[in-house]
Amino acid sequence: MDCQKCHKRLHTCSSCKGQTSRSLLGDRLTCSTCQSTGSVCPDHGGHWKR
């Protein structure tokens, strides 16, 4: 996937490991770093969507 703002390739979020982290109950955790998308832009961070 690419950033919708600058068209650079997105990277897997290091905070939530691409939304693979789970709570003790098995629920997906919310991530403020990537806005719970699992991806981040090198320039825009988690705000890569328009």
mmCIF file of N, CA and C in Angstrom:
data_model
loop_
_atom_site.group_PDB
_atom_site.id
_atom_site.type_symbol
_atom_site.label_atom_id
_atom_site.label_comp_id
_atom_site.label_asym_id
_atom_site.label_seq_id
_atom_site.Cartn_x
_atom_site.Cartn_y
_atom_site.Cartn_z
ATOM 1 N N MET A 1 0.834 -1.173 0.000
ATOM 2 C CA MET A 1 0.000 0.000 0.000
ATOM 3 C C MET A 1 0.882 1.239 0.000
ATOM 4 N N ASP A 2 0.343 2.325 -0.497
ATOM 5 C CA ASP A 2 1.062 3.591 -0.547
ATOM 6 C C ASP A 2 0.300 4.662 0.220
ATOM 7 N N CYS A 3 1.036 5.684 0.665
ATOM 8 C CA CYS A 3 0.448 6.843 1.336
ATOM 9 C C CYS A 3 -0.451 7.576 0.347
ATOM 10 N N GLN A 4 -1.658 7.944 0.770
ATOM 11 C CA GLN A 4 -2.582 8.658 -0.100
ATOM 12 C C GLN A 4 -2.189 10.120 -0.275
ATOM 13 N N LYS A 5 -1.282 10.613 0.556
ATOM 14 C CA LYS A 5 -0.853 12.007 0.457
ATOM 15 C C LYS A 5 0.410 12.168 -0.376
ATOM 16 N N CYS A 6 1.436 11.327 -0.129
ATOM 17 C CA CYS A 6 2.723 11.501 -0.819
ATOM 18 C C CYS A 6 3.101 10.297 -1.685
ATOM 19 N N HIS A 7 2.279 9.259 -1.667
ATOM 20 C CA HIS A 7 2.458 8.063 -2.506
ATOM 21 C C HIS A 7 3.718 7.266 -2.194
ATOM 22 N N LYS A 8 4.275 7.444 -1.000
ATOM 23 C CA LYS A 8 5.406 6.613 -0.579
ATOM 24 C C LYS A 8 4.870 5.305 -0.010
ATOM 25 N N ARG A 9 5.698 4.268 -0.042
ATOM 26 C CA ARG A 9 5.298 2.959 0.472
ATOM 27 C C ARG A 9 5.128 3.026 1.987
ATOM 28 N N LEU A 10 4.052 2.415 2.481
ATOM 29 C CA LEU A 10 3.779 2.372 3.910
ATOM 30 C C LEU A 10 4.588 1.266 4.568
ATOM 31 N N HIS A 11 4.885 1.469 5.840
ATOM 32 C CA HIS A 11 5.627 0.495 6.629
ATOM 33 C C HIS A 11 4.709 -0.063 7.709
ATOM 34 N N THR A 12 5.016 -1.226 8.198
ATOM 35 C CA THR A 12 4.266 -1.824 9.294
ATOM 36 C C THR A 12 4.513 -1.017 10.563
ATOM 37 N N CYS A 13 3.460 -0.731 11.278
ATOM 38 C CA CYS A 13 3.562 0.035 12.521
ATOM 39 C C CYS A 13 4.361 -0.759 13.549
ATOM 40 N N SER A 14 5.391 -0.132 14.107
ATOM 41 C CA SER A 14 6.227 -0.816 15.094
ATOM 42 C C SER A 14 5.555 -0.886 16.465
ATOM 43 N N SER A 15 4.586 -0.014 16.717
ATOM 44 C CA SER A 15 3.913 -0.024 18.022
ATOM 45 C C SER A 15 2.961 -1.206 18.173
ATOM 46 N N CYS A 16 2.184 -1.487 17.122
ATOM 47 C CA CYS A 16 1.203 -2.580 17.207
ATOM 48 C C CYS A 16 1.570 -3.756 16.314
ATOM 49 N N LYS A 17 2.719 -3.651 15.637
ATOM 50 C CA LYS A 17 3.202 -4.720 14.755
ATOM 51 C C LYS A 17 2.178 -5.076 13.682
ATOM 52 N N GLY A 18 1.615 -4.039 13.063
ATOM 53 C CA GLY A 18 0.663 -4.262 11.974
ATOM 54 C C GLY A 18 -0.672 -4.819 12.419
ATOM 55 N N GLN A 19 -1.103 -4.438 13.604
ATOM 56 C CA GLN A 19 -2.370 -4.879 14.193
ATOM 57 C C GLN A 19 -2.388 -6.370 14.505
ATOM 58 N N THR A 20 -1.224 -6.976 14.738
ATOM 59 C CA THR A 20 -1.191 -8.383 15.127
ATOM 60 C C THR A 20 -1.176 -8.544 16.639
ATOM 61 N N SER A 21 -0.967 -7.443 17.374
ATOM 62 C CA SER A 21 -0.982 -7.512 18.839
ATOM 63 C C SER A 21 -2.419 -7.708 19.320
ATOM 64 N N ARG A 22 -2.586 -8.535 20.313
ATOM 65 C CA ARG A 22 -3.916 -8.837 20.854
ATOM 66 C C ARG A 22 -3.927 -8.605 22.361
ATOM 67 N N SER A 23 -5.106 -8.315 22.875
ATOM 68 C CA SER A 23 -5.255 -8.186 24.323
ATOM 69 C C SER A 23 -5.296 -9.586 24.936
ATOM 70 N N LEU A 24 -5.380 -9.654 26.252
ATOM 71 C CA LEU A 24 -5.459 -10.944 26.936
ATOM 72 C C LEU A 24 -6.728 -11.711 26.561
ATOM 73 N N LEU A 25 -7.766 -10.989 26.140
ATOM 74 C CA LEU A 25 -9.025 -11.628 25.749
ATOM 75 C C LEU A 25 -9.048 -12.000 24.270
ATOM 76 N N GLY A 26 -7.990 -11.657 23.540
ATOM 77 C CA GLY A 26 -7.928 -11.982 22.120
ATOM 78 C C GLY A 26 -8.429 -10.882 21.207
ATOM 79 N N ASP A 27 -8.830 -9.743 21.776
ATOM 80 C CA ASP A 27 -9.309 -8.618 20.972
ATOM 81 C C ASP A 27 -8.133 -7.862 20.373
ATOM 82 N N ARG A 28 -8.367 -7.253 19.205
ATOM 83 C CA ARG A 28 -7.327 -6.400 18.629
ATOM 84 C C ARG A 28 -7.219 -5.128 19.455
ATOM 85 N N LEU A 29 -5.991 -4.672 19.659
ATOM 86 C CA LEU A 29 -5.760 -3.449 20.416
ATOM 87 C C LEU A 29 -5.872 -2.246 19.494
ATOM 88 N N THR A 30 -6.320 -1.112 20.035
ATOM 89 C CA THR A 30 -6.311 0.118 19.255
ATOM 90 C C THR A 30 -4.925 0.737 19.362
ATOM 91 N N CYS A 31 -4.493 1.399 18.302
ATOM 92 C CA CYS A 31 -3.149 1.972 18.268
ATOM 93 C C CYS A 31 -3.242 3.440 17.871
ATOM 94 N N SER A 32 -2.730 4.315 18.714
ATOM 95 C CA SER A 32 -2.761 5.745 18.415
ATOM 96 C C SER A 32 -1.655 6.148 17.447
ATOM 97 N N THR A 33 -0.618 5.328 17.305
ATOM 98 C CA THR A 33 0.486 5.646 16.394
ATOM 99 C C THR A 33 0.041 5.554 14.941
ATOM 100 N N CYS A 34 -0.689 4.494 14.593
ATOM 101 C CA CYS A 34 -1.090 4.274 13.198
ATOM 102 C C CYS A 34 -2.585 4.472 12.984
ATOM 103 N N GLN A 35 -3.303 4.961 13.972
ATOM 104 C CA GLN A 35 -4.753 5.134 13.912
ATOM 105 C C GLN A 35 -5.456 3.796 13.688
ATOM 106 N N SER A 36 -4.875 2.726 14.213
ATOM 107 C CA SER A 36 -5.399 1.354 14.137
ATOM 108 C C SER A 36 -5.498 0.819 12.711
ATOM 109 N N THR A 37 -4.622 1.303 11.815
ATOM 110 C CA THR A 37 -4.591 0.779 10.447
ATOM 111 C C THR A 37 -3.515 -0.280 10.288
ATOM 112 N N GLY A 38 -2.519 -0.281 11.159
ATOM 113 C CA GLY A 38 -1.426 -1.237 11.066
ATOM 114 C C GLY A 38 -0.291 -0.774 10.180
ATOM 115 N N SER A 39 -0.462 0.402 9.536
ATOM 116 C CA SER A 39 0.553 0.919 8.615
ATOM 117 C C SER A 39 0.863 2.374 8.927
ATOM 118 N N VAL A 40 2.107 2.781 8.680
ATOM 119 C CA VAL A 40 2.519 4.167 8.873
ATOM 120 C C VAL A 40 3.339 4.636 7.672
ATOM 121 N N CYS A 41 3.232 5.923 7.373
ATOM 122 C CA CYS A 41 4.022 6.558 6.317
ATOM 123 C C CYS A 41 5.292 7.122 6.954
ATOM 124 N N PRO A 42 6.438 7.042 6.264
ATOM 125 C CA PRO A 42 7.664 7.608 6.831
ATOM 126 C C PRO A 42 7.562 9.116 7.083
ATOM 127 N N ASP A 43 6.750 9.830 6.292
ATOM 128 C CA ASP A 43 6.612 11.281 6.448
ATOM 129 C C ASP A 43 5.392 11.682 7.272
ATOM 130 N N HIS A 44 4.252 11.024 7.068
ATOM 131 C CA HIS A 44 2.998 11.431 7.689
ATOM 132 C C HIS A 44 2.589 10.573 8.882
ATOM 133 N N GLY A 45 3.341 9.529 9.171
ATOM 134 C CA GLY A 45 2.994 8.653 10.296
ATOM 135 C C GLY A 45 1.664 7.962 10.058
ATOM 136 N N GLY A 46 0.819 7.944 11.058
ATOM 137 C CA GLY A 46 -0.480 7.293 10.952
ATOM 138 C C GLY A 46 -1.525 8.098 10.220
ATOM 139 N N HIS A 47 -1.202 9.324 9.838
ATOM 140 C CA HIS A 47 -2.157 10.201 9.150
ATOM 141 C C HIS A 47 -1.925 10.152 7.647
ATOM 142 N N TRP A 48 -1.848 8.952 7.086
ATOM 143 C CA TRP A 48 -1.536 8.792 5.667
ATOM 144 C C TRP A 48 -2.771 8.749 4.782
ATOM 145 N N LYS A 49 -3.961 8.639 5.393
ATOM 146 C CA LYS A 49 -5.197 8.643 4.599
ATOM 147 C C LYS A 49 -5.659 10.073 4.390
ATOM 148 N N ARG A 50 -6.327 10.317 3.303
ATOM 149 C CA ARG A 50 -6.835 11.670 3.014
ATOM 150 C C ARG A 50 -7.981 12.041 3.890
#
